[in-house]
Every structure is written in structure tokens, then in C-alpha cells.
């Protein structure tokens, strides 16, 4: 039997390659569901760890189940000597996403990861924030702070990074930020993870590859780019509209806008927008929230943008939230990775449950029949 005609779709736009029960993005409505539950409702009522349990297990945990899940994370938060050495001896100017990727990868070298897929996935969730916080401290010449058993992932990260507990609301906001990044369909990094899993490779390798994919500015890097754009705007003597007009004139993309699936708005951006407003009202310094609103307004009225269905995405307002909470700018993308680790691990487990090797094809458009050219005949 001959193979069916190949489907050609650059970038795999709108091609379905897997079934998932984990998250659903409806770009028209628009809405984001985790296991059927509206992510906006979860952001309002649930926590990152409870949502992680929901995504992994397909049902809300009872109190005992949630306590058990948290205890499993707590047991694994500390880094082995080998992983700690990698993080703590990384040069201070190393890119935090590279450090996080190396630390996650090394968990399976130094025995941090465990034997089963579930144990390894728990390790990834538990140790990511510890590794990131440790690098944040050692690059500034500070001693690392050990994780605490009585703090959840968000508060633990804050505590390990800043050496003190966050105030209650800040911990809650950080927790919501992680929750809002927990899963998002078959985006580039999740797809990368599933491709790796489809070869029957392990979950640590899959997450390591996914972190690499998230690092790119078209995917995870945009929250950092938004903050850098705001700081640059603030420093320049240009007003928001002339700054943006120049960017568009130069053919640049405005970070924090546009999405392959959402064409109306990104529901995660709505939640972050509310939080950004709250944080801005309670923080001294430049009014980032008003600047972002001005940017939004300008682009809404800009025909070239509006006609293409480009609206704010999750990264537009998340950056200023992190910034106001004292998260360093180059940690914004790693924070996205920490949150998304829930989805990556859940999607890898789902891939294992009904696996088929992912193997698309490429059309060869190069030359044919080119013979070997001996070295002394080459110019
Ligand atoms: N600013 C200006 N123009 C844009 C933007 C933008 N942010 N996004 C898309 N366009 C234009 C693009 O230049 C193209 O124009 P034309 O048709 O004239 O060539 C048109 O819109 C369609 O763009 P596309 O690249 O085909 O659209 P896409 O679906 O591949 O783009 C995207 C999705 C996120 C890569 C893109 O919108 C972008 O580069 N945004 C800026 C980076 C960003 O904010 N990334 C975070 C994504 S959300 C986080 C996540 O979930 O991963």
C-alpha cells in the first residue's frame, strides 16, 4: 500500500499531531482549560501545586492527596552535591536559562532524578526553583539558602532567592504566575518534549530539550524583551507612540503581542493585566502598568497590527509583575520554564501512554549528483 500524499505545512500551523486531555486552547472564544477547568478560575481559586496535581492526575486532590504530593516535592527540593556544584560554579554572567537547562539535565547524572518517570518528573518540578535561586545568589557572591519544608514552590523560590520570606500577597502572585504558565497545548517547547519522549527517551531529557526551545524570543523570551523595551522607553526621550511607530517602521515585532492560536486575546494576559495593575498601584517607581496600557491602546489603533489579529499575549503584563516582585529580568524566562515544567512532564507522561515515534519529513530542495571534490581541487 502506498503512503498517502504528504501534507506540507511550514511551521506545522494548524496540524494536529497528538490527542491530549491536559489543556485546551480555544483561540476563538478565547479560553484556556486545564483538564476541562478554566485556567482563569484556577488562577483565582487554586494554587500552582494543586493545579500540578490536577494536570498530572486528571482530578482535584483531596486534602490528604495534596499534602502527600507536597511532601513528595519537599523531599526532593535540595540539590545533590554534583548539581549544586554546576549551578554554584557557573560564571556570574552565564545565561540563567542555560544554567537551569544544565542543572535539570544533570539531575539524571548525579542521582537526583530517581528511578521511575514519576520520580524523575517530581525531581524536575522540585529542583528547578532551587537551582535557579541558588544561581541567583551565588552570581551575586551570596551564600545559597536551603529550601524549607513548610513553604510551597513559589514561596520557597522567593525565600531561597532573596534570603527572606515574601509577604503573603507576593507569594500568592508568584504562585499564580507559575500556575498560569503550567500548560498550553502543543506549543514549541512542549512539542519538543513530546518529540524527545516519542523516542522512548527519559523525562529529564525531554524537559532539558523543552527548556532549550522555550529560550527563544519567539516563545518564552518575550516577557524579558517586554521589560527591556519598557526600560529603554523610559530612558529614551521618546513618547510611547513614536517609540512604537519607529519599531514598526523598522520591521520589528513588538514583544508581548501576537499569538499563533489566540487572535482576540490571550486569557492569561487578562489575569496578568489585573495583577500588574494591583502591583503597580502598590509599588513606587515608574508606572509600568500605564505604559503598557498606552502600548496596548496604540497597537489597537494601529491598522497594520489590528488587521492581522495581533493582541496582547501572556508575556505583555507578566514581565512587570515579576520586575515589581524583585525577580531579576533574566530570570523571567526561567520562571516561565519552572511553571511550564508541570505541563512538560504531564505531556511527556501522556506521550508515553500512547506513543508513536514523531517523524515528519522534509522536502529535499538541494542539488543532486554532486561528486566528491578532492581537497587539492577545492578553491
Ligand atoms: N509585532 C508586530 N508584528 C507582528 C507581531 C508583533 N508582535 N506578531 C506578528 N506580527 C506580524 C508579522 O510580522 C506578520 O506580518 P506580515 O504578514 O506582514 O509578514 C504577521 O503579523 C503574522 O505573523 P506570523 O509570524 O505569521 O504569526 P505567528 O503566528 O507565527 O506569530 C508569534 C506568533 C508569537 C511568533 C508572533 O506574534 C511574535 O513574534 N510575537 C512577538 C514575540 C512574542 O510576544 N512571543 C510570545 C508568544 S506568547 C508565549 C507563548 O505562549 O509561547
PDB file of C-alpha atoms in Angstrom, residues 158-333:
ATOM      1  CA  UNK A 158      11.368  33.640  46.872  1.00  0.00           C
ATOM      2  CA  UNK A 159      12.876  32.600  50.179  1.00  0.00           C
ATOM      3  CA  UNK A 160      15.841  30.781  48.605  1.00  0.00           C
ATOM      4  CA  UNK A 161      16.490  33.624  46.163  1.00  0.00           C
ATOM      5  CA  UNK A 162      16.014  36.637  48.428  1.00  0.00           C
ATOM      6  CA  UNK A 163      17.015  35.078  51.733  1.00  0.00           C
ATOM      7  CA  UNK A 164      13.719  36.102  53.318  1.00  0.00           C
ATOM      8  CA  UNK A 165      10.055  35.200  53.086  1.00  0.00           C
ATOM      9  CA  UNK A 166       7.905  37.149  50.648  1.00  0.00           C
ATOM     10  CA  UNK A 167       4.905  38.945  52.052  1.00  0.00           C
ATOM     11  CA  UNK A 168       1.792  36.823  51.752  1.00  0.00           C
ATOM     12  CA  UNK A 169       0.347  38.560  48.676  1.00  0.00           C
ATOM     13  CA  UNK A 170       3.670  38.481  46.803  1.00  0.00           C
ATOM     14  CA  UNK A 171       3.967  34.727  47.355  1.00  0.00           C
ATOM     15  CA  UNK A 172       0.400  34.333  46.134  1.00  0.00           C
ATOM     16  CA  UNK A 173       1.106  36.358  42.969  1.00  0.00           C
ATOM     17  CA  UNK A 174       4.233  34.355  42.202  1.00  0.00           C
ATOM     18  CA  UNK A 175       2.226  31.179  42.701  1.00  0.00           C
ATOM     19  CA  UNK A 176      -0.469  32.412  40.274  1.00  0.00           C
ATOM     20  CA  UNK A 177       2.201  33.310  37.713  1.00  0.00           C
ATOM     21  CA  UNK A 178       3.540  29.743  37.845  1.00  0.00           C
ATOM     22  CA  UNK A 179       0.011  28.343  37.569  1.00  0.00           C
ATOM     23  CA  UNK A 180      -0.789  30.463  34.514  1.00  0.00           C
ATOM     24  CA  UNK A 181       2.251  29.043  32.737  1.00  0.00           C
ATOM     25  CA  UNK A 182       1.594  25.417  33.730  1.00  0.00           C
ATOM     26  CA  UNK A 183       0.460  24.103  30.357  1.00  0.00           C
ATOM     27  CA  UNK A 184      -0.529  25.468  26.981  1.00  0.00           C
ATOM     28  CA  UNK A 185      -1.293  22.867  24.375  1.00  0.00           C
ATOM     29  CA  UNK A 186       1.301  21.795  21.879  1.00  0.00           C
ATOM     30  CA  UNK A 187       3.473  24.897  21.875  1.00  0.00           C
ATOM     31  CA  UNK A 188       7.062  24.661  20.566  1.00  0.00           C
ATOM     32  CA  UNK A 189       8.702  23.592  23.837  1.00  0.00           C
ATOM     33  CA  UNK A 190       6.009  21.057  24.717  1.00  0.00           C
ATOM     34  CA  UNK A 191       6.184  19.645  21.221  1.00  0.00           C
ATOM     35  CA  UNK A 192       9.970  19.384  21.611  1.00  0.00           C
ATOM     36  CA  UNK A 193       9.457  17.465  24.854  1.00  0.00           C
ATOM     37  CA  UNK A 194       6.933  15.129  23.247  1.00  0.00           C
ATOM     38  CA  UNK A 195       9.202  14.500  20.266  1.00  0.00           C
ATOM     39  CA  UNK A 196      12.006  13.503  22.644  1.00  0.00           C
ATOM     40  CA  UNK A 197       9.630  11.323  24.671  1.00  0.00           C
ATOM     41  CA  UNK A 198       8.401   9.683  21.467  1.00  0.00           C
ATOM     42  CA  UNK A 199      11.833   8.130  21.006  1.00  0.00           C
ATOM     43  CA  UNK A 200      11.279   6.499  24.452  1.00  0.00           C
ATOM     44  CA  UNK A 201      13.942   8.742  25.907  1.00  0.00           C
ATOM     45  CA  UNK A 202      13.506   9.799  29.551  1.00  0.00           C
ATOM     46  CA  UNK A 203      11.530  12.699  31.021  1.00  0.00           C
ATOM     47  CA  UNK A 204      14.637  14.594  32.176  1.00  0.00           C
ATOM     48  CA  UNK A 205      15.978  14.610  28.603  1.00  0.00           C
ATOM     49  CA  UNK A 206      12.582  15.749  27.344  1.00  0.00           C
ATOM     50  CA  UNK A 207      12.426  18.666  29.796  1.00  0.00           C
ATOM     51  CA  UNK A 208      16.035  19.606  29.035  1.00  0.00           C
ATOM     52  CA  UNK A 209      15.158  19.881  25.329  1.00  0.00           C
ATOM     53  CA  UNK A 210      11.972  21.771  26.124  1.00  0.00           C
ATOM     54  CA  UNK A 211      13.899  24.371  28.126  1.00  0.00           C
ATOM     55  CA  UNK A 212      16.121  24.902  25.082  1.00  0.00           C
ATOM     56  CA  UNK A 213      13.070  25.511  22.906  1.00  0.00           C
ATOM     57  CA  UNK A 214      11.477  27.881  25.413  1.00  0.00           C
ATOM     58  CA  UNK A 215      14.616  30.020  25.499  1.00  0.00           C
ATOM     59  CA  UNK A 216      13.947  31.510  22.041  1.00  0.00           C
ATOM     60  CA  UNK A 217      12.434  35.020  21.829  1.00  0.00           C
ATOM     61  CA  UNK A 218       9.504  33.861  19.695  1.00  0.00           C
ATOM     62  CA  UNK A 219       8.386  31.590  22.522  1.00  0.00           C
ATOM     63  CA  UNK A 220       9.443  32.270  26.107  1.00  0.00           C
ATOM     64  CA  UNK A 221      11.869  35.122  25.678  1.00  0.00           C
ATOM     65  CA  UNK A 222       9.242  37.778  25.109  1.00  0.00           C
ATOM     66  CA  UNK A 223       8.498  38.642  28.773  1.00  0.00           C
ATOM     67  CA  UNK A 224      12.123  39.695  29.215  1.00  0.00           C
ATOM     68  CA  UNK A 225      12.012  41.598  25.922  1.00  0.00           C
ATOM     69  CA  UNK A 226       8.906  43.492  27.066  1.00  0.00           C
ATOM     70  CA  UNK A 227      10.622  44.640  30.258  1.00  0.00           C
ATOM     71  CA  UNK A 228      13.752  45.646  28.378  1.00  0.00           C
ATOM     72  CA  UNK A 229      11.609  47.585  25.907  1.00  0.00           C
ATOM     73  CA  UNK A 230       9.888  49.424  28.790  1.00  0.00           C
ATOM     74  CA  UNK A 231      13.192  50.289  30.433  1.00  0.00           C
ATOM     75  CA  UNK A 232      14.550  51.501  27.101  1.00  0.00           C
ATOM     76  CA  UNK A 233      11.413  53.589  26.500  1.00  0.00           C
ATOM     77  CA  UNK A 234      11.730  55.065  29.955  1.00  0.00           C
ATOM     78  CA  UNK A 235      15.347  56.022  29.300  1.00  0.00           C
ATOM     79  CA  UNK A 236      14.743  57.381  25.815  1.00  0.00           C
ATOM     80  CA  UNK A 237      13.135  60.772  25.412  1.00  0.00           C
ATOM     81  CA  UNK A 238      10.558  59.333  23.008  1.00  0.00           C
ATOM     82  CA  UNK A 239       6.916  59.001  23.869  1.00  0.00           C
ATOM     83  CA  UNK A 240       5.255  55.594  23.606  1.00  0.00           C
ATOM     84  CA  UNK A 241       3.678  56.181  20.200  1.00  0.00           C
ATOM     85  CA  UNK A 242       6.791  57.476  18.440  1.00  0.00           C
ATOM     86  CA  UNK A 243       8.880  54.687  20.007  1.00  0.00           C
ATOM     87  CA  UNK A 244       6.470  52.026  18.716  1.00  0.00           C
ATOM     88  CA  UNK A 245       5.976  53.702  15.342  1.00  0.00           C
ATOM     89  CA  UNK A 246       9.758  53.567  14.859  1.00  0.00           C
ATOM     90  CA  UNK A 247       9.852  49.894  15.818  1.00  0.00           C
ATOM     91  CA  UNK A 248       7.158  49.020  13.312  1.00  0.00           C
ATOM     92  CA  UNK A 249       8.782  51.185  10.668  1.00  0.00           C
ATOM     93  CA  UNK A 250      11.994  49.178  11.162  1.00  0.00           C
ATOM     94  CA  UNK A 251      10.002  45.962  10.689  1.00  0.00           C
ATOM     95  CA  UNK A 252      10.487  44.914  14.324  1.00  0.00           C
ATOM     96  CA  UNK A 253       7.904  42.899  16.227  1.00  0.00           C
ATOM     97  CA  UNK A 254       6.563  44.315  19.431  1.00  0.00           C
ATOM     98  CA  UNK A 255       7.212  41.751  22.170  1.00  0.00           C
ATOM     99  CA  UNK A 256       4.178  40.682  24.193  1.00  0.00           C
ATOM    100  CA  UNK A 257       1.877  40.837  21.167  1.00  0.00           C
ATOM    101  CA  UNK A 258       0.646  38.181  18.789  1.00  0.00           C
ATOM    102  CA  UNK A 259      -0.063  34.501  19.145  1.00  0.00           C
ATOM    103  CA  UNK A 260      -0.322  31.571  16.791  1.00  0.00           C
ATOM    104  CA  UNK A 261      -3.638  30.460  18.362  1.00  0.00           C
ATOM    105  CA  UNK A 262      -5.247  33.423  20.173  1.00  0.00           C
ATOM    106  CA  UNK A 263      -6.397  36.052  17.749  1.00  0.00           C
ATOM    107  CA  UNK A 264      -8.719  38.033  20.035  1.00  0.00           C
ATOM    108  CA  UNK A 265      -6.901  37.975  23.343  1.00  0.00           C
ATOM    109  CA  UNK A 266      -4.868  35.624  25.490  1.00  0.00           C
ATOM    110  CA  UNK A 267      -6.893  34.816  28.645  1.00  0.00           C
ATOM    111  CA  UNK A 268      -3.672  34.538  30.669  1.00  0.00           C
ATOM    112  CA  UNK A 269      -2.869  38.129  29.708  1.00  0.00           C
ATOM    113  CA  UNK A 270      -6.176  39.235  31.263  1.00  0.00           C
ATOM    114  CA  UNK A 271      -5.234  37.765  34.639  1.00  0.00           C
ATOM    115  CA  UNK A 272      -1.708  39.172  34.475  1.00  0.00           C
ATOM    116  CA  UNK A 273      -3.093  42.562  33.499  1.00  0.00           C
ATOM    117  CA  UNK A 274      -5.197  42.735  36.663  1.00  0.00           C
ATOM    118  CA  UNK A 275      -2.255  41.649  38.789  1.00  0.00           C
ATOM    119  CA  UNK A 276       0.055  44.135  37.025  1.00  0.00           C
ATOM    120  CA  UNK A 277      -2.365  46.936  37.880  1.00  0.00           C
ATOM    121  CA  UNK A 278      -2.534  45.871  41.525  1.00  0.00           C
ATOM    122  CA  UNK A 279       1.238  45.563  41.814  1.00  0.00           C
ATOM    123  CA  UNK A 280       1.801  48.861  40.057  1.00  0.00           C
ATOM    124  CA  UNK A 281      -0.567  50.680  42.435  1.00  0.00           C
ATOM    125  CA  UNK A 282       1.365  49.308  45.389  1.00  0.00           C
ATOM    126  CA  UNK A 283       4.901  49.828  44.097  1.00  0.00           C
ATOM    127  CA  UNK A 284       6.941  53.010  43.913  1.00  0.00           C
ATOM    128  CA  UNK A 285       8.787  53.966  40.741  1.00  0.00           C
ATOM    129  CA  UNK A 286       7.768  54.190  37.100  1.00  0.00           C
ATOM    130  CA  UNK A 287       4.168  53.346  36.328  1.00  0.00           C
ATOM    131  CA  UNK A 288       4.797  50.333  34.108  1.00  0.00           C
ATOM    132  CA  UNK A 289       1.129  49.451  34.039  1.00  0.00           C
ATOM    133  CA  UNK A 290       0.114  52.765  32.467  1.00  0.00           C
ATOM    134  CA  UNK A 291       2.899  52.466  29.919  1.00  0.00           C
ATOM    135  CA  UNK A 292       1.675  49.006  28.934  1.00  0.00           C
ATOM    136  CA  UNK A 293      -1.877  50.254  28.656  1.00  0.00           C
ATOM    137  CA  UNK A 294      -0.647  53.028  26.380  1.00  0.00           C
ATOM    138  CA  UNK A 295       1.216  50.491  24.244  1.00  0.00           C
ATOM    139  CA  UNK A 296      -1.902  48.331  24.058  1.00  0.00           C
ATOM    140  CA  UNK A 297      -4.003  51.308  23.059  1.00  0.00           C
ATOM    141  CA  UNK A 298      -1.529  52.417  20.379  1.00  0.00           C
ATOM    142  CA  UNK A 299      -1.373  48.961  18.803  1.00  0.00           C
ATOM    143  CA  UNK A 300      -5.154  48.547  18.963  1.00  0.00           C
ATOM    144  CA  UNK A 301      -5.483  51.666  16.852  1.00  0.00           C
ATOM    145  CA  UNK A 302      -2.596  50.788  14.529  1.00  0.00           C
ATOM    146  CA  UNK A 303      -4.180  49.395  11.373  1.00  0.00           C
ATOM    147  CA  UNK A 304      -1.155  47.320  10.339  1.00  0.00           C
ATOM    148  CA  UNK A 305      -1.327  45.431  13.638  1.00  0.00           C
ATOM    149  CA  UNK A 306      -5.042  45.332  14.229  1.00  0.00           C
ATOM    150  CA  UNK A 307      -5.813  43.840  10.813  1.00  0.00           C
ATOM    151  CA  UNK A 308      -3.504  40.908  11.497  1.00  0.00           C
ATOM    152  CA  UNK A 309      -5.372  39.995  14.670  1.00  0.00           C
ATOM    153  CA  UNK A 310      -2.425  40.780  16.906  1.00  0.00           C
ATOM    154  CA  UNK A 311      -3.353  41.298  20.547  1.00  0.00           C
ATOM    155  CA  UNK A 312      -1.561  41.100  23.918  1.00  0.00           C
ATOM    156  CA  UNK A 313      -0.200  37.709  24.908  1.00  0.00           C
ATOM    157  CA  UNK A 314       0.772  36.293  28.317  1.00  0.00           C
ATOM    158  CA  UNK A 315       4.176  37.984  28.189  1.00  0.00           C
ATOM    159  CA  UNK A 316       2.951  41.557  27.923  1.00  0.00           C
ATOM    160  CA  UNK A 317       1.997  42.017  31.562  1.00  0.00           C
ATOM    161  CA  UNK A 318       3.909  39.179  33.252  1.00  0.00           C
ATOM    162  CA  UNK A 319       7.284  40.935  32.982  1.00  0.00           C
ATOM    163  CA  UNK A 320       6.336  43.980  35.030  1.00  0.00           C
ATOM    164  CA  UNK A 321       4.744  41.733  37.644  1.00  0.00           C
ATOM    165  CA  UNK A 322       7.990  39.783  38.081  1.00  0.00           C
ATOM    166  CA  UNK A 323      10.008  43.003  37.974  1.00  0.00           C
ATOM    167  CA  UNK A 324       7.945  44.622  40.706  1.00  0.00           C
ATOM    168  CA  UNK A 325       8.320  41.486  42.854  1.00  0.00           C
ATOM    169  CA  UNK A 326      12.111  41.770  42.608  1.00  0.00           C
ATOM    170  CA  UNK A 327      12.674  38.881  40.176  1.00  0.00           C
ATOM    171  CA  UNK A 328      15.744  39.751  38.050  1.00  0.00           C
ATOM    172  CA  UNK A 329      14.907  40.403  34.391  1.00  0.00           C
ATOM    173  CA  UNK A 330      16.993  37.500  33.136  1.00  0.00           C
ATOM    174  CA  UNK A 331      15.009  35.188  35.449  1.00  0.00           C
ATOM    175  CA  UNK A 332      11.667  35.916  33.754  1.00  0.00           C
ATOM    176  CA  UNK A 333      12.042  33.191  31.141  1.00  0.00           C
TER     177      UNK A 333
END
